[in-house]
PDB file of N, CA, C and O in Angstrom:
ATOM      1  N   MET A   1     -54.588  41.963 115.882  1.00 48.00           N
ATOM      2  CA  MET A   1     -56.028  41.539 115.817  1.00 48.00           C
ATOM      3  C   MET A   1     -56.474  42.199 114.575  1.00 48.00           C
ATOM      4  O   MET A   1     -56.210  43.568 114.623  1.00 48.00           O
ATOM      5  N   GLU A   2     -56.739  41.615 113.546  1.00 47.00           N
ATOM      6  CA  GLU A   2     -57.633  42.081 112.572  1.00 47.00           C
ATOM      7  C   GLU A   2     -58.887  42.515 112.999  1.00 47.00           C
ATOM      8  O   GLU A   2     -59.819  41.905 113.738  1.00 47.00           O
ATOM      9  N   LEU A   3     -59.602  43.674 112.668  1.00 50.00           N
ATOM     10  CA  LEU A   3     -60.989  44.254 112.962  1.00 50.00           C
ATOM     11  C   LEU A   3     -61.681  43.496 111.798  1.00 50.00           C
ATOM     12  O   LEU A   3     -62.603  42.699 112.862  1.00 50.00           O
ATOM     13  N   SER A   4     -61.427  43.267 110.507  1.00 49.00           N
ATOM     14  CA  SER A   4     -62.290  42.462 110.296  1.00 49.00           C
ATOM     15  C   SER A   4     -61.781  41.967 108.498  1.00 49.00           C
ATOM     16  O   SER A   4     -60.675  43.110 108.387  1.00 49.00           O
ATOM     17  N   THR A   5     -62.132  41.275 107.833  1.00 48.00           N
ATOM     18  CA  THR A   5     -61.636  41.249 106.611  1.00 48.00           C
ATOM     19  C   THR A   5     -62.126  42.605 105.445  1.00 48.00           C
ATOM     20  O   THR A   5     -61.869  42.910 104.461  1.00 48.00           O
ATOM     21  N   ARG A   6     -63.083  43.122 105.840  1.00 51.00           N
ATOM     22  CA  ARG A   6     -63.802  44.062 105.091  1.00 51.00           C
ATOM     23  C   ARG A   6     -63.186  45.958 105.632  1.00 51.00           C
ATOM     24  O   ARG A   6     -63.112  45.544 107.141  1.00 51.00           O
ATOM     25  N   PRO A   7     -62.987  46.559 104.802  1.00 52.00           N
ATOM     26  CA  PRO A   7     -62.475  47.746 105.827  1.00 52.00           C
ATOM     27  C   PRO A   7     -63.785  48.641 106.418  1.00 52.00           C
ATOM     28  O   PRO A   7     -64.644  48.116 106.434  1.00 52.00           O
ATOM     29  N   GLN A   8     -63.414  49.457 107.570  1.00 62.00           N
ATOM     30  CA  GLN A   8     -63.864  49.994 108.636  1.00 62.00           C
ATOM     31  C   GLN A   8     -63.322  51.158 108.794  1.00 62.00           C
ATOM     32  O   GLN A   8     -62.333  51.688 109.041  1.00 62.00           O
ATOM     33  N   ALA A   9     -64.588  52.255 109.031  1.00 69.00           N
ATOM     34  CA  ALA A   9     -63.892  53.206 109.544  1.00 69.00           C
ATOM     35  C   ALA A   9     -63.638  53.283 111.016  1.00 69.00           C
ATOM     36  O   ALA A   9     -64.315  52.958 112.194  1.00 69.00           O
ATOM     37  N   PHE A  10     -62.527  53.818 111.523  1.00 74.00           N
ATOM     38  CA  PHE A  10     -61.890  53.889 112.910  1.00 74.00           C
ATOM     39  C   PHE A  10     -62.936  54.712 114.094  1.00 74.00           C
ATOM     40  O   PHE A  10     -62.939  54.707 115.095  1.00 74.00           O
ATOM     41  N   SER A  11     -63.422  55.807 113.217  1.00 77.00           N
ATOM     42  CA  SER A  11     -64.539  56.352 114.039  1.00 77.00           C
ATOM     43  C   SER A  11     -65.827  55.622 114.696  1.00 77.00           C
ATOM     44  O   SER A  11     -66.015  55.543 115.676  1.00 77.00           O
ATOM     45  N   GLY A  12     -65.534  54.329 114.072  1.00 81.00           N
ATOM     46  CA  GLY A  12     -66.671  53.351 114.557  1.00 81.00           C
ATOM     47  C   GLY A  12     -66.412  52.787 116.153  1.00 81.00           C
ATOM     48  O   GLY A  12     -67.276  52.435 116.834  1.00 81.00           O
ATOM     49  N   LEU A  13     -65.034  53.223 116.247  1.00 87.00           N
ATOM     50  CA  LEU A  13     -64.571  52.737 117.852  1.00 87.00           C
ATOM     51  C   LEU A  13     -65.072  53.548 118.574  1.00 87.00           C
ATOM     52  O   LEU A  13     -65.002  53.491 120.041  1.00 87.00           O
ATOM     53  N   ILE A  14     -64.720  55.032 118.473  1.00 88.00           N
ATOM     54  CA  ILE A  14     -64.975  56.449 119.418  1.00 88.00           C
ATOM     55  C   ILE A  14     -66.110  56.008 120.047  1.00 88.00           C
ATOM     56  O   ILE A  14     -67.618  55.698 119.990  1.00 88.00           O
ATOM     57  N   GLY A  15     -66.329  56.096 121.468  1.00 90.00           N
ATOM     58  CA  GLY A  15     -67.219  56.141 122.117  1.00 90.00           C
ATOM     59  C   GLY A  15     -67.867  54.521 122.857  1.00 90.00           C
ATOM     60  O   GLY A  15     -68.541  54.247 123.795  1.00 90.00           O
ATOM     61  N   THR A  16     -67.300  53.387 122.198  1.00 93.00           N
ATOM     62  CA  THR A  16     -67.068  52.150 122.385  1.00 93.00           C
ATOM     63  C   THR A  16     -66.668  52.054 123.719  1.00 93.00           C
ATOM     64  O   THR A  16     -65.649  52.022 124.250  1.00 93.00           O
ATOM     65  N   PRO A  17     -67.454  51.107 124.840  1.00 95.00           N
ATOM     66  CA  PRO A  17     -66.857  51.123 126.306  1.00 95.00           C
ATOM     67  C   PRO A  17     -65.776  49.971 126.041  1.00 95.00           C
ATOM     68  O   PRO A  17     -65.911  48.808 125.135  1.00 95.00           O
ATOM     69  N   VAL A  18     -64.839  50.141 126.725  1.00 94.00           N
ATOM     70  CA  VAL A  18     -63.637  49.346 127.098  1.00 94.00           C
ATOM     71  C   VAL A  18     -63.805  48.562 128.371  1.00 94.00           C
ATOM     72  O   VAL A  18     -63.636  49.132 129.077  1.00 94.00           O
ATOM     73  N   HIS A  19     -63.401  47.112 128.488  1.00 94.00           N
ATOM     74  CA  HIS A  19     -63.285  46.613 129.515  1.00 94.00           C
ATOM     75  C   HIS A  19     -62.195  45.698 129.537  1.00 94.00           C
ATOM     76  O   HIS A  19     -61.621  45.271 128.660  1.00 94.00           O
ATOM     77  N   ASP A  20     -61.564  45.369 130.817  1.00 94.00           N
ATOM     78  CA  ASP A  20     -60.359  44.434 130.652  1.00 94.00           C
ATOM     79  C   ASP A  20     -61.272  42.906 130.759  1.00 94.00           C
ATOM     80  O   ASP A  20     -62.164  42.638 130.648  1.00 94.00           O
ATOM     81  N   GLN A  21     -60.405  41.527 130.445  1.00 94.00           N
ATOM     82  CA  GLN A  21     -60.698  40.067 130.534  1.00 94.00           C
ATOM     83  C   GLN A  21     -61.626  39.875 131.654  1.00 94.00           C
ATOM     84  O   GLN A  21     -62.476  38.938 131.533  1.00 94.00           O
ATOM     85  N   GLY A  22     -61.635  40.615 132.626  1.00 94.00           N
ATOM     86  CA  GLY A  22     -62.188  40.080 133.937  1.00 94.00           C
ATOM     87  C   GLY A  22     -63.557  40.848 134.079  1.00 94.00           C
ATOM     88  O   GLY A  22     -64.602  40.743 134.842  1.00 94.00           O
ATOM     89  N   GLY A  23     -63.921  42.267 132.682  1.00 93.00           N
ATOM     90  CA  GLY A  23     -65.343  42.508 132.712  1.00 93.00           C
ATOM     91  C   GLY A  23     -65.083  43.786 133.173  1.00 93.00           C
ATOM     92  O   GLY A  23     -66.428  44.602 133.628  1.00 93.00           O
ATOM     93  N   ARG A  24     -64.139  44.445 134.302  1.00 94.00           N
ATOM     94  CA  ARG A  24     -64.297  45.218 134.811  1.00 94.00           C
ATOM     95  C   ARG A  24     -64.063  46.363 133.735  1.00 94.00           C
ATOM     96  O   ARG A  24     -63.345  46.594 132.668  1.00 94.00           O
ATOM     97  N   SER A  25     -64.673  47.579 133.798  1.00 93.00           N
ATOM     98  CA  SER A  25     -64.950  48.417 133.040  1.00 93.00           C
ATOM     99  C   SER A  25     -63.726  49.634 133.069  1.00 93.00           C
ATOM    100  O   SER A  25     -63.214  50.366 134.123  1.00 93.00           O
ATOM    101  N   LEU A  26     -63.230  50.004 132.191  1.00 91.00           N
ATOM    102  CA  LEU A  26     -61.836  51.047 132.037  1.00 91.00           C
ATOM    103  C   LEU A  26     -62.422  52.201 131.411  1.00 91.00           C
ATOM    104  O   LEU A  26     -61.105  53.231 130.983  1.00 91.00           O
ATOM    105  N   GLY A  27     -63.263  52.214 130.996  1.00 91.00           N
ATOM    106  CA  GLY A  27     -63.970  53.610 130.274  1.00 91.00           C
ATOM    107  C   GLY A  27     -64.504  53.638 129.003  1.00 91.00           C
ATOM    108  O   GLY A  27     -64.760  52.179 128.280  1.00 91.00           O
ATOM    109  N   ARG A  28     -64.069  54.490 127.693  1.00 92.00           N
ATOM    110  CA  ARG A  28     -64.437  54.555 126.446  1.00 92.00           C
ATOM    111  C   ARG A  28     -63.702  55.034 125.811  1.00 92.00           C
ATOM    112  O   ARG A  28     -62.717  55.669 126.019  1.00 92.00           O
ATOM    113  N   VAL A  29     -63.290  54.164 124.422  1.00 91.00           N
ATOM    114  CA  VAL A  29     -62.261  54.725 123.767  1.00 91.00           C
ATOM    115  C   VAL A  29     -62.752  56.116 123.007  1.00 91.00           C
ATOM    116  O   VAL A  29     -63.663  56.606 122.716  1.00 91.00           O
ATOM    117  N   LEU A  30     -61.763  56.926 123.220  1.00 88.00           N
ATOM    118  CA  LEU A  30     -61.880  58.545 122.754  1.00 88.00           C
ATOM    119  C   LEU A  30     -60.874  59.179 122.049  1.00 88.00           C
ATOM    120  O   LEU A  30     -61.250  60.090 121.059  1.00 88.00           O
ATOM    121  N   GLU A  31     -60.156  58.213 121.614  1.00 86.00           N
ATOM    122  CA  GLU A  31     -59.113  58.683 120.590  1.00 86.00           C
ATOM    123  C   GLU A  31     -58.337  57.475 119.915  1.00 86.00           C
ATOM    124  O   GLU A  31     -58.429  56.243 120.786  1.00 86.00           O
ATOM    125  N   VAL A  32     -57.996  57.288 118.733  1.00 86.00           N
ATOM    126  CA  VAL A  32     -57.510  55.970 117.937  1.00 86.00           C
ATOM    127  C   VAL A  32     -56.203  56.567 117.449  1.00 86.00           C
ATOM    128  O   VAL A  32     -56.285  57.421 116.652  1.00 86.00           O
ATOM    129  N   ARG A  33     -55.015  56.044 117.887  1.00 85.00           N
ATOM    130  CA  ARG A  33     -53.883  56.522 117.273  1.00 85.00           C
ATOM    131  C   ARG A  33     -53.668  55.234 116.404  1.00 85.00           C
ATOM    132  O   ARG A  33     -53.508  53.983 116.551  1.00 85.00           O
ATOM    133  N   GLY A  34     -52.669  55.974 115.103  1.00 86.00           N
ATOM    134  CA  GLY A  34     -52.355  55.018 114.337  1.00 86.00           C
ATOM    135  C   GLY A  34     -51.326  55.848 113.407  1.00 86.00           C
ATOM    136  O   GLY A  34     -50.520  56.392 113.548  1.00 86.00           O
ATOM    137  N   HIS A  35     -50.743  54.802 112.465  1.00 89.00           N
ATOM    138  CA  HIS A  35     -49.811  55.533 111.588  1.00 89.00           C
ATOM    139  C   HIS A  35     -49.803  54.807 110.127  1.00 89.00           C
ATOM    140  O   HIS A  35     -50.452  53.615 110.035  1.00 89.00           O
ATOM    141  N   TRP A  36     -49.781  55.386 109.232  1.00 91.00           N
ATOM    142  CA  TRP A  36     -49.650  55.024 107.505  1.00 91.00           C
ATOM    143  C   TRP A  36     -48.423  54.497 107.367  1.00 91.00           C
ATOM    144  O   TRP A  36     -47.524  54.782 107.985  1.00 91.00           O
ATOM    145  N   GLU A  37     -48.664  53.448 106.882  1.00 91.00           N
ATOM    146  CA  GLU A  37     -47.529  52.710 106.238  1.00 91.00           C
ATOM    147  C   GLU A  37     -47.199  52.785 104.539  1.00 91.00           C
ATOM    148  O   GLU A  37     -47.937  53.549 103.926  1.00 91.00           O
ATOM    149  N   ARG A  38     -45.857  52.583 103.863  1.00 93.00           N
ATOM    150  CA  ARG A  38     -45.857  53.124 102.677  1.00 93.00           C
ATOM    151  C   ARG A  38     -46.505  52.789 101.740  1.00 93.00           C
ATOM    152  O   ARG A  38     -46.545  53.196 100.954  1.00 93.00           O
ATOM    153  N   ASP A  39     -47.381  51.125 101.708  1.00 92.00           N
ATOM    154  CA  ASP A  39     -48.375  51.032 100.661  1.00 92.00           C
ATOM    155  C   ASP A  39     -49.274  51.393 100.999  1.00 92.00           C
ATOM    156  O   ASP A  39     -50.711  50.909 100.149  1.00 92.00           O
ATOM    157  N   GLY A  40     -49.606  52.401 101.834  1.00 87.00           N
ATOM    158  CA  GLY A  40     -50.998  53.084 102.131  1.00 87.00           C
ATOM    159  C   GLY A  40     -51.602  52.742 102.887  1.00 87.00           C
ATOM    160  O   GLY A  40     -52.795  53.186 103.037  1.00 87.00           O
ATOM    161  N   SER A  41     -51.523  51.606 103.580  1.00 86.00           N
ATOM    162  CA  SER A  41     -52.212  51.310 104.836  1.00 86.00           C
ATOM    163  C   SER A  41     -52.262  52.234 106.007  1.00 86.00           C
ATOM    164  O   SER A  41     -51.208  52.350 106.090  1.00 86.00           O
ATOM    165  N   VAL A  42     -53.316  52.056 106.768  1.00 84.00           N
ATOM    166  CA  VAL A  42     -52.916  52.250 108.234  1.00 84.00           C
ATOM    167  C   VAL A  42     -53.069  51.346 108.878  1.00 84.00           C
ATOM    168  O   VAL A  42     -53.700  50.359 108.983  1.00 84.00           O
ATOM    169  N   VAL A  43     -52.251  51.408 110.208  1.00 86.00           N
ATOM    170  CA  VAL A  43     -51.980  50.044 111.080  1.00 86.00           C
ATOM    171  C   VAL A  43     -52.415  51.011 112.398  1.00 86.00           C
ATOM    172  O   VAL A  43     -52.019  52.076 112.995  1.00 86.00           O
ATOM    173  N   LEU A  44     -53.305  50.183 113.393  1.00 86.00           N
ATOM    174  CA  LEU A  44     -53.847  51.212 114.692  1.00 86.00           C
ATOM    175  C   LEU A  44     -52.773  50.686 115.603  1.00 86.00           C
ATOM    176  O   LEU A  44     -52.142  49.698 115.710  1.00 86.00           O
ATOM    177  N   ASP A  45     -52.314  51.950 116.243  1.00 88.00           N
ATOM    178  CA  ASP A  45     -50.984  51.566 117.243  1.00 88.00           C
ATOM    179  C   ASP A  45     -52.145  51.434 118.563  1.00 88.00           C
ATOM    180  O   ASP A  45     -51.250  50.854 119.606  1.00 88.00           O
ATOM    181  N   GLU A  46     -52.958  52.191 118.930  1.00 89.00           N
ATOM    182  CA  GLU A  46     -53.515  52.637 120.368  1.00 89.00           C
ATOM    183  C   GLU A  46     -54.646  52.933 120.444  1.00 89.00           C
ATOM    184  O   GLU A  46     -55.031  53.785 119.832  1.00 89.00           O
ATOM    185  N   LEU A  47     -55.593  52.773 121.303  1.00 90.00           N
ATOM    186  CA  LEU A  47     -56.727  53.042 121.644  1.00 90.00           C
ATOM    187  C   LEU A  47     -56.742  53.993 123.051  1.00 90.00           C
ATOM    188  O   LEU A  47     -56.251  53.481 123.858  1.00 90.00           O
ATOM    189  N   MET A  48     -56.955  55.201 122.969  1.00 89.00           N
ATOM    190  CA  MET A  48     -57.092  56.126 123.620  1.00 89.00           C
ATOM    191  C   MET A  48     -58.121  56.135 124.717  1.00 89.00           C
ATOM    192  O   MET A  48     -59.300  56.248 124.524  1.00 89.00           O
ATOM    193  N   VAL A  49     -58.213  55.850 125.903  1.00 88.00           N
ATOM    194  CA  VAL A  49     -59.075  55.737 127.071  1.00 88.00           C
ATOM    195  C   VAL A  49     -59.181  56.548 128.325  1.00 88.00           C
ATOM    196  O   VAL A  49     -58.374  57.014 128.708  1.00 88.00           O
ATOM    197  N   GLY A  50     -60.359  57.222 128.637  1.00 79.00           N
ATOM    198  CA  GLY A  50     -60.473  58.003 130.071  1.00 79.00           C
ATOM    199  C   GLY A  50     -60.241  59.111 129.789  1.00 79.00           C
ATOM    200  O   GLY A  50     -60.419  59.709 128.706  1.00 79.00           O
ATOM    201  N   ARG A  51     -60.627  59.916 131.398  1.00 74.00           N
ATOM    202  CA  ARG A  51     -60.615  61.304 131.048  1.00 74.00           C
ATOM    203  C   ARG A  51     -59.549  62.104 130.464  1.00 74.00           C
ATOM    204  O   ARG A  51     -59.689  63.149 129.884  1.00 74.00           O
ATOM    205  N   ARG A  52     -58.287  61.465 130.563  1.00 71.00           N
ATOM    206  CA  ARG A  52     -56.898  62.227 130.224  1.00 71.00           C
ATOM    207  C   ARG A  52     -56.913  62.006 128.826  1.00 71.00           C
ATOM    208  O   ARG A  52     -56.229  62.947 128.023  1.00 71.00           O
ATOM    209  N   ALA A  53     -57.363  61.231 128.202  1.00 74.00           N
ATOM    210  CA  ALA A  53     -57.333  61.388 126.711  1.00 74.00           C
ATOM    211  C   ALA A  53     -58.420  62.156 126.279  1.00 74.00           C
ATOM    212  O   ALA A  53     -58.372  62.211 125.215  1.00 74.00           O
ATOM    213  N   LEU A  54     -59.945  62.158 126.882  1.00 73.00           N
ATOM    214  CA  LEU A  54     -60.444  63.261 126.512  1.00 73.00           C
ATOM    215  C   LEU A  54     -59.833  64.801 126.576  1.00 73.00           C
ATOM    216  O   LEU A  54     -59.794  65.339 125.581  1.00 73.00           O
ATOM    217  N   TRP A  55     -59.293  64.937 127.554  1.00 70.00           N
ATOM    218  CA  TRP A  55     -58.412  66.314 127.559  1.00 70.00           C
ATOM    219  C   TRP A  55     -57.697  66.281 126.902  1.00 70.00           C
ATOM    220  O   TRP A  55     -57.509  67.010 125.680  1.00 70.00           O
ATOM    221  N   GLN A  56     -56.884  65.411 126.307  1.00 71.00           N
ATOM    222  CA  GLN A  56     -56.113  65.124 125.007  1.00 71.00           C
ATOM    223  C   GLN A  56     -56.416  65.467 123.887  1.00 71.00           C
ATOM    224  O   GLN A  56     -56.441  65.944 123.007  1.00 71.00           O
ATOM    225  N   ARG A  57     -58.097  64.831 123.584  1.00 70.00           N
ATOM    226  CA  ARG A  57     -58.344  65.070 122.273  1.00 70.00           C
ATOM    227  C   ARG A  57     -59.021  66.320 122.004  1.00 70.00           C
ATOM    228  O   ARG A  57     -58.996  67.066 121.058  1.00 70.00           O
ATOM    229  N   LEU A  58     -59.614  67.445 123.450  1.00 74.00           N
ATOM    230  CA  LEU A  58     -59.823  68.573 123.377  1.00 74.00           C
ATOM    231  C   LEU A  58     -58.527  69.797 123.331  1.00 74.00           C
ATOM    232  O   LEU A  58     -58.629  70.566 122.782  1.00 74.00           O
ATOM    233  N   ARG A  59     -57.334  69.338 123.835  1.00 73.00           N
ATOM    234  CA  ARG A  59     -56.342  70.165 124.230  1.00 73.00           C
ATOM    235  C   ARG A  59     -55.471  70.207 123.576  1.00 73.00           C
ATOM    236  O   ARG A  59     -54.399  70.981 123.422  1.00 73.00           O
ATOM    237  N   GLY A  60     -54.789  68.726 122.821  1.00 69.00           N
ATOM    238  CA  GLY A  60     -53.367  68.460 122.178  1.00 69.00           C
ATOM    239  C   GLY A  60     -52.948  67.498 123.329  1.00 69.00           C
ATOM    240  O   GLY A  60     -53.665  67.156 124.470  1.00 69.00           O
ATOM    241  N   PRO A  61     -51.841  67.177 122.827  1.00 64.00           N
ATOM    242  CA  PRO A  61     -50.953  66.076 123.372  1.00 64.00           C
ATOM    243  C   PRO A  61     -50.851  66.027 125.092  1.00 64.00           C
ATOM    244  O   PRO A  61     -50.771  67.021 125.692  1.00 64.00           O
ATOM    245  N   SER A  62     -51.296  65.145 125.624  1.00 61.00           N
ATOM    246  CA  SER A  62     -51.093  64.766 127.448  1.00 61.00           C
ATOM    247  C   SER A  62     -50.022  63.999 127.627  1.00 61.00           C
ATOM    248  O   SER A  62     -50.161  62.528 127.370  1.00 61.00           O
ATOM    249  N   ALA A  63     -48.921  64.159 128.615  1.00 60.00           N
ATOM    250  CA  ALA A  63     -48.180  62.924 129.477  1.00 60.00           C
ATOM    251  C   ALA A  63     -49.128  61.958 129.528  1.00 60.00           C
ATOM    252  O   ALA A  63     -48.719  60.683 129.832  1.00 60.00           O
ATOM    253  N   GLY A  64     -49.788  62.422 130.750  1.00 60.00           N
ATOM    254  CA  GLY A  64     -50.726  61.782 131.282  1.00 60.00           C
ATOM    255  C   GLY A  64     -52.080  60.852 130.529  1.00 60.00           C
ATOM    256  O   GLY A  64     -52.824  60.092 131.555  1.00 60.00           O
ATOM    257  N   ALA A  65     -51.881  61.011 129.343  1.00 63.00           N
ATOM    258  CA  ALA A  65     -53.320  60.254 128.836  1.00 63.00           C
ATOM    259  C   ALA A  65     -52.713  58.836 128.890  1.00 63.00           C
ATOM    260  O   ALA A  65     -51.743  58.112 128.720  1.00 63.00           O
ATOM    261  N   HIS A  66     -53.737  57.769 128.896  1.00 65.00           N
ATOM    262  CA  HIS A  66     -53.833  56.615 129.061  1.00 65.00           C
ATOM    263  C   HIS A  66     -54.437  56.057 128.102  1.00 65.00           C
ATOM    264  O   HIS A  66     -55.362  56.168 127.087  1.00 65.00           O
ATOM    265  N   GLY A  67     -53.475  55.192 127.449  1.00 83.00           N
ATOM    266  CA  GLY A  67     -53.756  54.337 126.261  1.00 83.00           C
ATOM    267  C   GLY A  67     -53.499  53.019 126.008  1.00 83.00           C
ATOM    268  O   GLY A  67     -52.842  52.296 127.148  1.00 83.00           O
ATOM    269  N   PHE A  68     -54.231  51.704 125.378  1.00 91.00           N
ATOM    270  CA  PHE A  68     -54.188  50.682 125.274  1.00 91.00           C
ATOM    271  C   PHE A  68     -53.261  50.440 124.105  1.00 91.00           C
ATOM    272  O   PHE A  68     -53.888  50.469 123.104  1.00 91.00           O
ATOM    273  N   PRO A  69     -52.311  49.755 123.814  1.00 92.00           N
ATOM    274  CA  PRO A  69     -51.528  49.484 122.591  1.00 92.00           C
ATOM    275  C   PRO A  69     -52.529  48.353 121.744  1.00 92.00           C
ATOM    276  O   PRO A  69     -53.059  47.346 122.373  1.00 92.00           O
ATOM    277  N   TRP A  70     -52.770  48.654 120.640  1.00 90.00           N
ATOM    278  CA  TRP A  70     -53.268  47.670 119.904  1.00 90.00           C
ATOM    279  C   TRP A  70     -52.798  46.354 120.046  1.00 90.00           C
ATOM    280  O   TRP A  70     -54.058  45.391 119.793  1.00 90.00           O
ATOM    281  N   GLU A  71     -51.895  45.783 120.146  1.00 92.00           N
ATOM    282  CA  GLU A  71     -51.692  44.159 120.571  1.00 92.00           C
ATOM    283  C   GLU A  71     -52.382  43.812 121.904  1.00 92.00           C
ATOM    284  O   GLU A  71     -52.279  42.668 122.017  1.00 92.00           O
ATOM    285  N   SER A  72     -52.858  45.040 122.537  1.00 94.00           N
ATOM    286  CA  SER A  72     -53.496  44.628 124.008  1.00 94.00           C
ATOM    287  C   SER A  72     -54.886  43.986 123.644  1.00 94.00           C
ATOM    288  O   SER A  72     -55.667  43.631 124.569  1.00 94.00           O
ATOM    289  N   VAL A  73     -55.413  44.245 122.493  1.00 93.00           N
ATOM    290  CA  VAL A  73     -56.527  44.250 121.982  1.00 93.00           C
ATOM    291  C   VAL A  73     -57.215  42.782 121.901  1.00 93.00           C
ATOM    292  O   VAL A  73     -56.598  42.233 120.970  1.00 93.00           O
ATOM    293  N   VAL A  74     -57.997  42.280 122.767  1.00 93.00           N
ATOM    294  CA  VAL A  74     -58.232  40.953 122.597  1.00 93.00           C
ATOM    295  C   VAL A  74     -59.656  40.468 121.883  1.00 93.00           C
ATOM    296  O   VAL A  74     -59.738  39.362 120.998  1.00 93.00           O
ATOM    297  N   GLU A  75     -60.702  41.765 121.728  1.00 91.00           N
ATOM    298  CA  GLU A  75     -61.661  41.315 121.232  1.00 91.00           C
ATOM    299  C   GLU A  75     -62.418  42.694 120.820  1.00 91.00           C
ATOM    300  O   GLU A  75     -62.537  43.344 121.685  1.00 91.00           O
ATOM    301  N   VAL A  76     -62.994  42.802 119.485  1.00 88.00           N
ATOM    302  CA  VAL A  76     -63.790  44.117 119.055  1.00 88.00           C
ATOM    303  C   VAL A  76     -65.301  43.413 118.994  1.00 88.00           C
ATOM    304  O   VAL A  76     -65.308  42.911 117.866  1.00 88.00           O
ATOM    305  N   GLY A  77     -66.291  43.876 119.719  1.00 81.00           N
ATOM    306  CA  GLY A  77     -67.634  43.299 119.716  1.00 81.00           C
ATOM    307  C   GLY A  77     -68.561  44.609 119.124  1.00 81.00           C
ATOM    308  O   GLY A  77     -67.804  45.810 119.624  1.00 81.00           O
ATOM    309  N   GLY A  78     -69.831  44.303 119.268  1.00 69.00           N
ATOM    310  CA  GLY A  78     -70.747  45.294 118.655  1.00 69.00           C
ATOM    311  C   GLY A  78     -70.635  46.423 119.709  1.00 69.00           C
ATOM    312  O   GLY A  78     -71.191  47.602 119.648  1.00 69.00           O
ATOM    313  N   ASP A  79     -70.532  45.872 120.655  1.00 88.00           N
ATOM    314  CA  ASP A  79     -71.201  46.805 122.010  1.00 88.00           C
ATOM    315  C   ASP A  79     -69.722  46.848 122.978  1.00 88.00           C
ATOM    316  O   ASP A  79     -69.746  47.706 124.128  1.00 88.00           O
ATOM    317  N   ARG A  80     -68.757  46.347 122.766  1.00 92.00           N
ATOM    318  CA  ARG A  80     -67.283  46.848 123.859  1.00 92.00           C
ATOM    319  C   ARG A  80     -66.291  46.213 122.805  1.00 92.00           C
ATOM    320  O   ARG A  80     -66.033  45.571 121.871  1.00 92.00           O
ATOM    321  N   VAL A  81     -64.988  46.692 123.491  1.00 93.00           N
ATOM    322  CA  VAL A  81     -63.748  46.572 123.363  1.00 93.00           C
ATOM    323  C   VAL A  81     -62.927  45.702 124.442  1.00 93.00           C
ATOM    324  O   VAL A  81     -63.197  46.370 125.574  1.00 93.00           O
ATOM    325  N   VAL A  82     -62.717  44.837 124.342  1.00 94.00           N
ATOM    326  CA  VAL A  82     -61.851  43.912 125.509  1.00 94.00           C
ATOM    327  C   VAL A  82     -60.651  44.169 125.175  1.00 94.00           C
ATOM    328  O   VAL A  82     -59.652  44.012 124.407  1.00 94.00           O
ATOM    329  N   VAL A  83     -59.676  44.549 126.552  1.00 94.00           N
ATOM    330  CA  VAL A  83     -58.030  44.496 126.318  1.00 94.00           C
ATOM    331  C   VAL A  83     -57.709  43.480 127.509  1.00 94.00           C
ATOM    332  O   VAL A  83     -58.415  43.513 128.585  1.00 94.00           O
ATOM    333  N   ARG A  84     -56.074  43.185 127.341  1.00 93.00           N
ATOM    334  CA  ARG A  84     -55.450  42.660 128.315  1.00 93.00           C
ATOM    335  C   ARG A  84     -54.781  43.611 128.744  1.00 93.00           C
ATOM    336  O   ARG A  84     -54.024  44.221 128.355  1.00 93.00           O
ATOM    337  N   ARG A  85     -54.965  43.470 130.178  1.00 83.00           N
ATOM    338  CA  ARG A  85     -54.328  44.843 130.881  1.00 83.00           C
ATOM    339  C   ARG A  85     -52.701  44.278 130.701  1.00 83.00           C
ATOM    340  O   ARG A  85     -52.604  42.941 131.395  1.00 83.00           O
ATOM    341  N   GLY A  86     -52.149  45.725 131.166  1.00 70.00           N
ATOM    342  CA  GLY A  86     -50.392  45.026 131.244  1.00 70.00           C
ATOM    343  C   GLY A  86     -49.680  44.806 130.265  1.00 70.00           C
ATOM    344  O   GLY A  86     -48.757  44.553 130.092  1.00 70.00           O
ATOM    345  N   GLY A  87     -50.537  44.832 128.779  1.00 46.00           N
ATOM    346  CA  GLY A  87     -49.762  44.155 128.029  1.00 46.00           C
ATOM    347  C   GLY A  87     -50.138  45.543 126.707  1.00 46.00           C
ATOM    348  O   GLY A  87     -50.574  46.020 126.396  1.00 46.00           O
TER     349      GLY A  87
END
């Protein structure tokens, strides 16, 4: 899923509520993981959500942190992110 045709700051996703396709609240985006490509572009890999993600953000890597692969993101709106669960 493309965020937009214009470049955006990933930090704009931090704090955004995350819901599943049924409308259930899953928490807020607390961290965005990605990697650099050889051409200099950045690819988003995962949105970290929930209390364990907050702990990871504050204290470093945590095996229990909960993330959603970028491929599971269905919609990025002005007020929320919608993800497909289990994917």
